[in-house]
Amino acid sequence: AVTGRLSAEDPNVQNFPKRKFSEIRGVIYAWPGHTFLACDYGQIEARVIGMASEDVNLVKYLWTGYDIHGYWADRVLKEYPGYSDYLIREFSLNGDDSKAIRKTARQEAKNKWVFPQFFGSSHKSCARDLNIPVNIAEDLAKEFWDEFKGVKRWQDKLIQNYEKKLYVETLTGRRRRRAMTKNELINMPIQGTAADIVTAAMNALSE
């Protein structure tokens, strides 16, 4: 991809469903006598954001293992009680299984609230994706950015530098020059740096 991240299509083997239609993963298996080894950098893009922004709270949470996604899942569930009913319908959950509801809410908060905002999405688009009222998302977004002031300052600085230099770059110095949306220019240094780290590791493992 343009950020340096590896991608695949027909089929996209990097994004097989994990929850809905997870049975699709059943077509992938190791040959007899062989074993799949899965290697993953835990929270690598969140850690890159921490390195780039030096946000005090984000760095502290990453070092201590604080569950950011779980916290924001709980905040959404508390501020909008109807969200539980939506998750139960959308993911065919057992309404009496509070653990399953919370687990699903956490995954949704991770992919449709925390990371989207770190990557430049507005609270309105997050509200639409999460299926919660815009006014509730607006209040939660104010709370979110009060918590991560350093990330917000870093985003604003990225945008200002891009407007002057017409490029953005990864922490490793790789640049991307072209017309970019706000989301794209914020995404490039994060995903691009993570891609550089992962690619270096894959080369080392291959050797």
XYZ file of N, CA, C and O in Angstrom:
828
model
N 0.847 -1.186 0.000
C 0.000 0.000 0.000
C 0.888 1.244 0.000
O 2.097 1.148 0.217
N 0.289 2.414 -0.240
C 1.085 3.640 -0.346
C 1.822 3.981 0.947
O 2.832 4.687 0.928
N 1.345 3.471 2.079
C 2.015 3.740 3.352
C 3.209 2.828 3.578
O 3.991 3.037 4.499
N 3.336 1.795 2.745
C 4.399 0.819 2.932
C 3.913 -0.477 3.534
O 4.639 -1.469 3.595
N 2.666 -0.479 3.964
C 2.095 -1.687 4.563
C 1.818 -2.722 3.482
O 1.386 -2.377 2.379
N 2.061 -4.001 3.799
C 1.763 -5.056 2.844
C 0.250 -5.229 2.725
O -0.472 -5.120 3.703
N -0.218 -5.483 1.520
C -1.649 -5.663 1.297
C -1.869 -6.854 0.379
O -0.945 -7.331 -0.282
N -3.092 -7.335 0.347
C -3.433 -8.488 -0.491
C -4.872 -8.352 -0.957
O -5.696 -7.718 -0.302
N -5.174 -8.947 -2.113
C -6.544 -8.932 -2.607
C -6.820 -10.183 -3.426
O -5.908 -10.845 -3.905
N -8.104 -10.492 -3.563
C -8.554 -11.665 -4.331
C -7.891 -12.970 -3.894
O -7.290 -13.643 -4.716
N -7.993 -13.422 -2.659
C -8.709 -12.792 -1.540
C -7.778 -11.945 -0.683
O -6.564 -12.056 -0.784
N -8.373 -11.109 0.158
C -7.601 -10.311 1.102
C -7.292 -11.183 2.314
O -8.045 -11.229 3.279
N -6.163 -11.887 2.256
C -5.828 -12.868 3.292
C -5.431 -12.236 4.615
O -5.262 -12.938 5.608
N -5.277 -10.905 4.631
C -4.909 -10.241 5.883
C -6.129 -9.838 6.701
O -5.985 -9.395 7.835
N -7.300 -9.973 6.133
C -8.493 -9.479 6.825
C -9.666 -10.454 6.768
O -10.788 -10.063 6.487
N -9.406 -11.713 7.039
C -10.513 -12.651 7.147
C -11.352 -12.290 8.377
O -10.806 -11.859 9.391
N -12.677 -12.441 8.306
C -13.544 -12.048 9.427
C -13.126 -12.719 10.733
O -12.731 -13.890 10.745
N -13.214 -11.933 11.809
C -12.825 -12.454 13.123
C -14.037 -12.801 13.980
O -13.993 -13.724 14.782
N -15.140 -12.038 13.792
C -16.326 -12.287 14.600
C -17.519 -12.678 13.725
O -17.892 -13.833 13.677
N -18.105 -11.720 13.022
C -19.185 -12.090 12.112
C -18.604 -12.918 10.976
O -17.585 -12.570 10.400
N -19.234 -14.032 10.655
C -18.790 -14.937 9.585
C -17.390 -15.497 9.849
O -16.632 -15.758 8.924
N -17.065 -15.664 11.127
C -15.731 -16.160 11.480
C -15.477 -17.576 10.969
O -14.327 -18.021 10.889
N -16.557 -18.282 10.586
C -16.371 -19.646 10.071
C -15.558 -19.664 8.783
O -15.011 -20.707 8.384
N -15.470 -18.506 8.115
C -14.675 -18.421 6.886
C -13.225 -18.790 7.159
O -12.532 -19.355 6.307
N -12.754 -18.518 8.372
C -11.368 -18.840 8.720
C -11.107 -20.343 8.717
O -9.957 -20.782 8.681
N -12.185 -21.120 8.755
C -12.017 -22.568 8.773
C -11.402 -23.142 7.514
O -10.948 -24.294 7.503
N -11.379 -22.364 6.415
C -10.778 -22.879 5.177
C -9.255 -22.825 5.230
O -8.583 -23.370 4.364
N -8.695 -22.174 6.246
C -7.247 -22.059 6.384
C -6.772 -23.052 7.438
O -7.242 -23.041 8.571
N -5.840 -23.902 7.057
C -5.314 -24.865 8.030
C -3.912 -25.297 7.606
O -3.520 -25.140 6.444
N -3.159 -25.818 8.557
C -1.795 -26.266 8.275
C -1.827 -27.673 7.689
O -2.704 -28.480 8.002
N -0.864 -27.948 6.810
C -0.741 -29.302 6.273
C -0.428 -30.265 7.413
O 0.149 -29.870 8.425
N -0.792 -31.548 7.271
C -0.463 -32.540 8.306
C 1.039 -32.524 8.607
O 1.867 -32.490 7.702
N 1.358 -32.518 9.883
C 2.761 -32.493 10.278
C 3.358 -31.099 10.333
O 4.538 -30.935 10.648
N 2.554 -30.095 9.997
C 3.030 -28.714 10.032
C 2.189 -27.887 11.010
O 1.078 -28.268 11.365
N 2.728 -26.770 11.421
C 2.046 -25.895 12.380
C 2.131 -24.451 11.921
O 3.164 -24.020 11.410
N 1.039 -23.723 12.078
C 1.066 -22.295 11.804
C 1.714 -21.572 12.980
O 1.423 -21.878 14.138
N 2.584 -20.631 12.689
C 3.158 -19.773 13.718
C 2.715 -18.349 13.429
O 3.012 -17.802 12.371
N 1.977 -17.759 14.347
C 1.499 -16.382 14.171
C 2.350 -15.448 15.022
O 2.504 -15.658 16.223
N 2.934 -14.449 14.383
C 3.750 -13.450 15.084
C 3.081 -12.088 14.945
O 2.645 -11.724 13.860
N 3.022 -11.357 16.037
C 2.323 -10.077 15.990
C 2.945 -9.095 16.974
O 3.280 -9.467 18.102
N 3.124 -7.864 16.525
C 3.536 -6.800 17.437
C 2.284 -6.290 18.135
O 1.399 -5.734 17.484
N 2.185 -6.479 19.437
C 1.009 -6.024 20.161
C 0.875 -4.512 20.149
O 1.795 -3.804 20.545
N -0.251 -4.041 19.663
C -0.594 -2.615 19.685
C 0.446 -1.751 18.977
O 0.707 -0.619 19.386
N 1.030 -2.260 17.907
C 2.152 -1.531 17.311
C 1.787 -0.132 16.846
O 2.550 0.828 17.045
N 0.605 0.049 16.222
C 0.261 1.382 15.731
C -0.044 2.335 16.877
O 0.287 3.523 16.811
N -0.633 1.827 17.948
C -0.856 2.668 19.123
C 0.483 3.080 19.723
O 0.660 4.228 20.165
N 1.438 2.177 19.715
C 2.767 2.486 20.253
C 3.495 3.498 19.370
O 4.239 4.346 19.868
N 3.295 3.395 18.060
C 3.890 4.383 17.159
C 3.303 5.768 17.435
O 4.027 6.772 17.447
N 1.989 5.835 17.661
C 1.361 7.113 17.999
C 1.965 7.654 19.291
O 2.234 8.858 19.419
N 2.191 6.773 20.247
C 2.812 7.183 21.499
C 4.217 7.725 21.281
O 4.605 8.745 21.858
N 4.997 7.044 20.436
C 6.360 7.497 20.143
C 6.347 8.844 19.436
O 7.159 9.729 19.729
N 5.438 8.991 18.462
C 5.410 10.203 17.649
C 4.882 11.405 18.430
O 5.415 12.514 18.314
N 3.844 11.196 19.220
C 3.183 12.309 19.917
C 3.759 12.584 21.296
O 3.629 13.696 21.815
N 4.348 11.547 21.895
C 4.851 11.635 23.270
C 3.743 12.065 24.234
O 3.988 12.744 25.228
N 2.520 11.653 23.915
C 1.379 11.956 24.783
C 1.574 11.257 26.132
O 1.754 10.038 26.188
N 1.531 12.035 27.201
C 1.826 11.512 28.530
C 0.894 10.375 28.918
O 1.339 9.314 29.390
N -0.407 10.566 28.732
C -1.360 9.539 29.139
C -1.266 8.291 28.273
O -1.284 7.167 28.785
N -1.173 8.476 26.954
C -1.093 7.321 26.065
C 0.149 6.491 26.363
O 0.082 5.253 26.451
N 1.291 7.141 26.534
C 2.528 6.417 26.828
C 2.406 5.663 28.151
O 2.797 4.497 28.262
N 1.827 6.324 29.154
C 1.644 5.670 30.459
C 0.752 4.452 30.333
O 1.046 3.378 30.889
N -0.344 4.588 29.582
C -1.274 3.471 29.422
C -0.625 2.300 28.700
O -0.864 1.133 29.033
N 0.202 2.591 27.706
C 0.868 1.532 26.961
C 1.875 0.788 27.840
O 1.996 -0.436 27.770
N 2.586 1.530 28.677
C 3.566 0.898 29.559
C 2.898 0.062 30.648
O 3.431 -0.971 31.066
N 1.742 0.498 31.119
C 1.101 -0.182 32.248
C 0.068 -1.221 31.815
O -0.466 -1.946 32.650
N -0.227 -1.278 30.505
C -1.195 -2.257 30.030
C -2.635 -1.866 30.288
O -3.533 -2.721 30.275
N -2.875 -0.581 30.508
C -4.236 -0.099 30.738
C -5.097 -0.331 29.498
O -4.657 -0.101 28.373
N -6.317 -0.802 29.694
C -7.200 -1.148 28.584
C -7.978 0.079 28.100
O -9.084 0.352 28.563
N -7.381 0.811 27.163
C -8.014 2.017 26.619
C -9.331 1.683 25.933
O -10.349 2.351 26.131
N -9.322 0.624 25.118
C -10.522 0.272 24.358
C -11.656 -0.159 25.282
O -12.821 0.191 25.061
N -11.316 -0.915 26.321
C -12.327 -1.340 27.278
C -12.941 -0.165 28.013
O -14.157 -0.127 28.249
N -12.101 0.811 28.358
C -12.610 2.001 29.053
C -13.628 2.727 28.190
O -14.705 3.109 28.672
N -13.289 2.936 26.908
C -14.201 3.694 26.055
C -15.440 2.889 25.674
O -16.511 3.457 25.450
N -15.317 1.575 25.660
C -16.506 0.740 25.469
C -17.471 0.951 26.639
O -18.682 1.121 26.454
N -16.918 0.970 27.850
C -17.743 1.187 29.034
C -18.379 2.579 29.030
O -19.532 2.750 29.443
N -17.633 3.575 28.553
C -18.174 4.934 28.504
C -19.351 5.021 27.525
O -20.365 5.645 27.827
N -19.202 4.364 26.369
C -20.292 4.381 25.387
C -21.517 3.660 25.941
O -22.651 4.153 25.827
N -21.295 2.502 26.558
C -22.406 1.740 27.119
C -23.117 2.517 28.219
O -24.348 2.444 28.350
N -22.358 3.270 28.997
C -22.960 4.032 30.092
C -23.727 5.247 29.573
O -24.853 5.527 30.020
N -23.135 5.970 28.628
C -23.758 7.194 28.141
C -24.925 6.931 27.192
O -25.802 7.775 27.034
N -24.907 5.761 26.547
C -25.990 5.421 25.622
C -26.432 3.977 25.884
O -25.985 3.044 25.219
N -27.292 3.766 26.874
C -27.733 2.414 27.246
C -28.312 1.616 26.081
O -28.225 0.383 26.054
N -28.895 2.306 25.105
C -29.466 1.604 23.962
C -28.432 0.917 23.101
O -28.775 0.106 22.226
N -27.163 1.202 23.342
C -26.100 0.593 22.547
C -26.033 -0.911 22.767
O -25.714 -1.660 21.839
N -26.337 -1.350 23.962
C -26.350 -2.794 24.250
C -27.365 -3.502 23.362
O -27.082 -4.570 22.798
N -28.554 -2.916 23.235
C -29.596 -3.516 22.404
C -29.153 -3.590 20.947
O -29.421 -4.580 20.252
N -28.476 -2.548 20.492
C -27.968 -2.541 19.109
C -26.968 -3.669 18.902
O -27.033 -4.401 17.892
N -26.031 -3.858 19.841
C -25.021 -4.911 19.714
C -25.661 -6.293 19.725
O -25.249 -7.181 18.969
N -26.653 -6.462 20.569
C -27.351 -7.753 20.659
C -28.005 -8.099 19.326
O -27.905 -9.234 18.837
N -28.658 -7.103 18.702
C -29.299 -7.332 17.402
C -28.268 -7.541 16.297
O -28.375 -8.483 15.509
N -27.289 -6.652 16.238
C -26.323 -6.648 15.134
C -25.442 -7.885 15.114
O -25.106 -8.403 14.045
N -25.056 -8.385 16.293
C -24.127 -9.508 16.367
C -24.780 -10.780 16.889
O -24.088 -11.746 17.215
N -26.107 -10.774 16.965
C -26.863 -11.954 17.405
C -26.348 -12.476 18.748
O -26.060 -13.673 18.908
N -26.207 -11.581 19.712
C -25.686 -11.941 21.024
C -26.806 -12.358 21.967
O -27.966 -11.980 21.782
N -26.436 -13.115 22.967
C -27.362 -13.474 24.030
C -27.505 -12.256 24.947
O -26.531 -11.804 25.541
N -28.719 -11.750 25.069
C -28.951 -10.555 25.858
C -28.594 -10.694 27.322
O -28.404 -9.697 28.022
N -28.489 -11.936 27.811
C -28.140 -12.171 29.210
C -26.635 -12.374 29.406
O -26.174 -12.523 30.537
N -25.891 -12.409 28.310
C -24.444 -12.642 28.387
C -23.707 -11.303 28.398
O -23.283 -10.785 27.364
N -23.569 -10.738 29.577
C -22.950 -9.409 29.703
C -21.493 -9.404 29.259
O -20.998 -8.400 28.735
N -20.796 -10.529 29.440
C -19.388 -10.598 29.032
C -19.255 -10.523 27.519
O -18.371 -9.837 26.992
N -20.138 -11.215 26.803
C -20.099 -11.195 25.342
C -20.446 -9.807 24.813
O -19.845 -9.337 23.842
N -21.412 -9.159 25.461
C -21.803 -7.808 25.046
C -20.648 -6.840 25.248
O -20.321 -6.039 24.375
N -20.005 -6.935 26.400
C -18.891 -6.030 26.703
C -17.702 -6.301 25.786
O -17.044 -5.369 25.312
N -17.434 -7.572 25.508
C -16.327 -7.928 24.614
C -16.563 -7.358 23.214
O -15.646 -6.824 22.579
N -17.795 -7.479 22.737
C -18.137 -6.948 21.415
C -18.066 -5.422 21.415
O -17.573 -4.815 20.466
N -18.546 -4.817 22.487
C -18.492 -3.358 22.609
C -17.052 -2.875 22.597
O -16.736 -1.837 21.996
N -16.171 -3.622 23.229
C -14.748 -3.244 23.252
C -14.151 -3.282 21.855
O -13.417 -2.382 21.451
N -14.463 -4.334 21.112
C -13.944 -4.452 19.749
C -14.469 -3.325 18.862
O -13.727 -2.765 18.041
N -15.735 -2.994 19.041
C -16.333 -1.911 18.268
C -15.707 -0.570 18.653
O -15.425 0.271 17.779
N -15.479 -0.356 19.936
C -14.858 0.889 20.392
C -13.436 1.018 19.857
O -13.001 2.108 19.461
N -12.739 -0.078 19.821
C -11.360 -0.084 19.300
C -11.321 0.342 17.837
O -10.532 1.218 17.456
N -12.171 -0.279 17.023
C -12.121 -0.075 15.574
C -12.965 1.087 15.063
O -12.758 1.542 13.931
N -13.914 1.562 15.873
C -14.829 2.593 15.386
C -14.852 3.847 16.260
O -15.615 4.776 15.974
N -13.998 3.849 17.297
C -13.956 5.036 18.146
C -12.521 5.474 18.458
O -12.095 6.553 18.067
N -11.759 4.621 19.143
C -10.416 5.012 19.581
C -9.473 5.230 18.394
O -8.940 6.335 18.196
N -9.257 4.188 17.604
C -8.314 4.321 16.495
C -8.776 5.319 15.428
O -7.960 6.083 14.906
N -10.056 5.329 15.056
C -10.472 6.324 14.066
C -10.137 7.757 14.483
O -9.701 8.559 13.664
N -10.329 8.078 15.766
C -10.001 9.431 16.213
C -8.498 9.667 16.227
O -8.019 10.746 15.867
N -7.740 8.657 16.623
C -6.281 8.774 16.560
C -5.809 8.987 15.119
O -4.758 9.568 14.881
N -6.606 8.495 14.154
C -6.239 8.620 12.747
C -6.944 9.795 12.058
O -6.883 9.911 10.844
N -7.637 10.635 12.830
C -8.172 11.857 12.259
C -9.651 11.898 11.953
O -10.140 12.883 11.381
N -10.406 10.868 12.305
C -11.841 10.875 12.017
C -12.586 11.839 12.937
O -12.160 12.092 14.069
N -13.701 12.346 12.464
C -14.522 13.254 13.265
C -15.456 12.455 14.172
O -15.713 11.269 13.929
N -15.985 13.130 15.194
C -16.916 12.436 16.081
C -18.200 12.065 15.343
O -18.864 11.088 15.681
N -18.535 12.831 14.286
C -19.746 12.528 13.524
C -19.614 11.205 12.772
O -20.540 10.389 12.761
N -18.475 10.988 12.147
C -18.282 9.725 11.418
C -18.186 8.559 12.389
O -18.674 7.456 12.111
N -17.581 8.799 13.555
C -17.511 7.750 14.572
C -18.904 7.406 15.083
O -19.218 6.228 15.303
N -19.732 8.424 15.262
C -21.102 8.196 15.718
C -21.862 7.341 14.714
O -22.598 6.421 15.084
N -21.678 7.657 13.431
C -22.354 6.899 12.380
C -21.902 5.438 12.372
O -22.714 4.520 12.302
N -20.595 5.225 12.484
C -20.065 3.858 12.437
C -20.443 3.055 13.674
O -20.704 1.852 13.593
N -20.452 3.710 14.824
C -20.813 3.025 16.067
C -22.319 2.851 16.225
O -22.779 2.040 17.003
N -23.077 3.669 15.473
C -24.531 3.667 15.572
C -25.005 4.237 16.912
O -25.852 3.658 17.589
N -24.415 5.392 17.269
C -24.846 6.096 18.467
C -25.200 7.532 18.074
O -24.758 8.018 17.027
N -26.008 8.240 18.873
C -26.398 9.618 18.553
C -25.189 10.548 18.468
O -24.230 10.412 19.243
N -25.241 11.510 17.558
C -24.133 12.435 17.348
C -23.860 13.277 18.591
O -22.698 13.541 18.921
N -24.906 13.704 19.294
C -24.686 14.553 20.470
C -23.940 13.812 21.572
O -23.110 14.387 22.283
N -24.189 12.507 21.696
C -23.467 11.707 22.684
C -22.014 11.532 22.245
O -21.084 11.635 23.054
N -21.807 11.294 20.962
C -20.448 11.156 20.440
C -19.666 12.454 20.618
O -18.466 12.432 20.915
N -20.336 13.580 20.455
C -19.669 14.881 20.606
C -19.177 15.075 22.041
O -18.044 15.515 22.268
N -20.025 14.731 22.993
C -19.633 14.860 24.403
C -18.480 13.913 24.734
O -17.533 14.291 25.433
N -18.554 12.693 24.226
C -17.496 11.719 24.488
C -16.188 12.131 23.816
O -15.103 11.903 24.357
N -16.284 12.755 22.637
C -15.081 13.190 21.924
C -14.361 14.293 22.695
O -13.116 14.322 22.739
N -15.106 15.202 23.314
C -14.498 16.254 24.128
C -13.730 15.627 25.290
O -12.616 16.051 25.623
N -14.327 14.607 25.879
C -13.677 13.893 26.974
C -12.437 13.151 26.465
O -11.389 13.140 27.129
N -12.545 12.564 25.274
C -11.441 11.804 24.673
C -10.232 12.707 24.447
O -9.106 12.368 24.813
N -10.463 13.863 23.835
C -9.344 14.742 23.507
C -8.813 15.502 24.711
O -7.672 15.980 24.693
N -9.597 15.589 25.764
C -9.075 16.120 27.009
C -8.095 15.127 27.627
O -7.131 15.516 28.297
N -8.342 13.858 27.363
C -7.474 12.791 27.870
C -6.181 12.682 27.062
O -5.110 12.402 27.605
N -6.275 12.923 25.749
C -5.111 12.741 24.879
C -4.729 14.054 24.183
O -4.674 14.135 22.956
N -4.429 15.053 24.983
C -4.073 16.373 24.447
C -2.811 16.308 23.584
O -2.690 17.016 22.577
N -1.859 15.471 23.992
C -0.604 15.367 23.251
C -0.796 14.820 21.848
O -0.142 15.267 20.902
N -1.702 13.862 21.704
C -1.988 13.308 20.376
C -2.629 14.376 19.500
O -2.294 14.507 18.312
N -3.531 15.161 20.088
C -4.191 16.225 19.327
C -3.184 17.265 18.853
O -3.234 17.721 17.703
N -2.262 17.652 19.713
C -1.236 18.623 19.321
C -0.376 18.070 18.193
O -0.017 18.788 17.257
N -0.053 16.781 18.276
C 0.758 16.138 17.237
C 0.008 16.125 15.909
O 0.594 16.405 14.859
N -1.278 15.810 15.939
C -2.089 15.833 14.722
C -2.097 17.219 14.096
O -1.904 17.367 12.880
N -2.315 18.233 14.924
C -2.358 19.605 14.412
C -1.012 20.006 13.804
O -0.966 20.681 12.765
N 0.083 19.600 14.432
C 1.416 19.912 13.921
C 1.666 19.217 12.590
O 2.264 19.794 11.667
N 1.199 17.963 12.472
C 1.325 17.233 11.213
C 0.644 17.985 10.078
O 1.197 18.131 8.983
N -0.577 18.434 10.351
C -1.357 19.144 9.336
C -0.656 20.445 8.937
O -0.549 20.771 7.743
N -0.153 21.183 9.915
C 0.544 22.437 9.631
C 1.796 22.206 8.794
O 2.063 22.938 7.830
N 2.577 21.178 9.154
C 3.795 20.876 8.404
C 3.478 20.427 6.984
O 4.203 20.770 6.038
N 2.409 19.676 6.846
C 2.017 19.216 5.514
C 1.634 20.396 4.627
O 1.983 20.442 3.434
N 0.915 21.346 5.211
C 0.501 22.518 4.430
C 1.704 23.339 3.969
O 1.667 23.978 2.916
N 2.795 23.317 4.723
C 4.008 24.055 4.358
C 4.891 23.267 3.386
O 5.392 23.803 2.399
N 5.092 21.964 3.689
C 6.071 21.165 2.946
C 5.456 20.279 1.856
O 6.163 19.782 0.984
N 4.140 20.048 1.945
C 3.417 19.201 0.989
C 3.879 17.741 1.017
O 3.809 17.046 0.014
N 4.353 17.309 2.164
C 4.662 15.887 2.351
C 4.566 15.554 3.836
O 4.607 16.450 4.687
N 4.430 14.266 4.129
C 4.531 13.763 5.499
C 5.546 12.636 5.485
O 5.864 12.087 4.422
N 6.067 12.291 6.655
C 7.074 11.237 6.686
C 6.923 10.358 7.919
O 6.376 10.775 8.935
N 7.431 9.146 7.786
C 7.409 8.199 8.886
C 8.517 8.562 9.877
O 9.379 9.399 9.597
N 8.518 7.919 11.035
C 9.578 8.149 12.018
C 10.920 7.642 11.503
O 11.965 8.019 12.024
N 10.875 6.806 10.473
C 12.110 6.304 9.861
C 12.574 7.196 8.717
O 13.588 6.913 8.087
N 11.814 8.253 8.418
C 12.235 9.217 7.410
C 11.715 8.987 6.010
O 12.081 9.709 5.077
N 10.850 7.995 5.816
C 10.297 7.751 4.482
C 9.147 8.728 4.233
O 8.252 8.860 5.067
N 9.178 9.399 3.101
C 8.216 10.459 2.829
C 7.157 10.054 1.797
O 7.413 9.219 0.935
N 6.023 10.715 1.920
C 4.964 10.552 0.932
C 4.532 11.943 0.475
O 4.135 12.773 1.290
N 4.648 12.177 -0.819
C 4.278 13.474 -1.391
C 3.077 13.281 -2.315
O 3.149 12.493 -3.251
N 2.035 13.994 -2.062
C 0.860 13.984 -2.934
C -0.270 14.686 -2.200
O -0.153 14.985 -1.002
N -1.344 14.966 -2.913
C -2.523 15.524 -2.247
C -3.119 14.463 -1.334
O -3.343 13.326 -1.760
N -3.326 14.815 -0.085
C -3.853 13.865 0.890
C -4.971 14.494 1.708
O -4.955 15.696 1.975
N -5.909 13.672 2.109
C -6.943 14.114 3.033
C -6.339 14.189 4.434
O -5.229 13.684 4.686
N -7.067 14.786 5.356
C -6.606 14.862 6.738
C -6.332 13.471 7.286
O -5.300 13.232 7.927
N -7.245 12.537 7.040
C -7.066 11.178 7.550
C -5.828 10.516 6.954
O -5.081 9.825 7.649
N -5.604 10.726 5.665
C -4.466 10.092 5.000
C -3.138 10.624 5.512
O -2.194 9.857 5.721
N -3.050 11.929 5.725
C -1.761 12.483 6.141
C -1.450 12.147 7.601
O -0.282 12.111 8.003
N -2.482 11.910 8.417
C -2.254 11.459 9.791
C -1.925 9.973 9.807
O -1.075 9.506 10.577
N -2.580 9.228 8.924
C -2.382 7.788 8.854
C -0.975 7.404 8.392
O -0.376 6.454 8.896
N -0.434 8.144 7.431
C 0.843 7.785 6.819
C 1.988 7.609 7.824
O 2.659 6.577 7.836
N 2.257 8.586 8.713
C 3.363 8.408 9.653
C 3.158 7.251 10.624
O 4.125 6.626 11.059
N 1.896 6.971 10.946
C 1.605 5.890 11.895
C 1.733 4.530 11.219
O 2.548 3.685 11.599
N 0.903 4.326 10.201
C 0.901 3.032 9.526
C 2.228 2.787 8.809
O 2.723 1.665 8.763
N 2.805 3.858 8.252
C 4.073 3.721 7.542
C 5.208 3.310 8.458
O 6.022 2.448 8.116
N 5.290 3.920 9.645
C 6.333 3.546 10.610
C 6.142 2.114 11.076
O 7.105 1.335 11.155
N 4.895 1.751 11.388
C 4.607 0.375 11.810
C 4.990 -0.604 10.711
O 5.560 -1.670 10.976
N 4.710 -0.240 9.457
C 5.046 -1.108 8.329
C 6.553 -1.291 8.214
O 7.041 -2.388 7.922
N 7.312 -0.218 8.451
C 8.771 -0.317 8.384
C 9.304 -1.265 9.458
O 10.212 -2.065 9.204
N 8.747 -1.177 10.654
C 9.173 -2.049 11.753
C 8.838 -3.507 11.439
O 9.660 -4.409 11.599
N 7.606 -3.740 10.969
C 7.166 -5.105 10.664
C 7.973 -5.698 9.515
O 8.382 -6.866 9.554
N 8.216 -4.893 8.476
C 8.981 -5.379 7.331
C 10.401 -5.756 7.746
O 10.936 -6.784 7.305
N 11.015 -4.947 8.610
C 12.359 -5.263 9.098
C 12.353 -6.578 9.876
O 13.260 -7.400 9.722
N 11.312 -6.785 10.680
C 11.203 -8.028 11.450
C 10.991 -9.227 10.536
O 11.578 -10.299 10.750
N 10.158 -9.065 9.499
C 9.898 -10.171 8.567
C 11.173 -10.533 7.816
O 11.462 -11.724 7.595
N 11.961 -9.540 7.445
C 13.237 -9.815 6.789
C 14.179 -10.569 7.722
O 14.871 -11.512 7.319
N 14.217 -10.136 9.004
C 15.082 -10.796 9.972
C 14.652 -12.246 10.184
O 15.489 -13.154 10.262
N 13.340 -12.475 10.303
C 12.827 -13.843 10.483
C 13.138 -14.698 9.262
O 13.495 -15.872 9.377
N 12.991 -14.098 8.069
C 13.264 -14.833 6.840
C 14.725 -15.263 6.784
O 15.042 -16.396 6.411
N 15.604 -14.356 7.170
C 17.030 -14.689 7.162
C 17.375 -15.725 8.215
O 18.258 -16.560 8.014
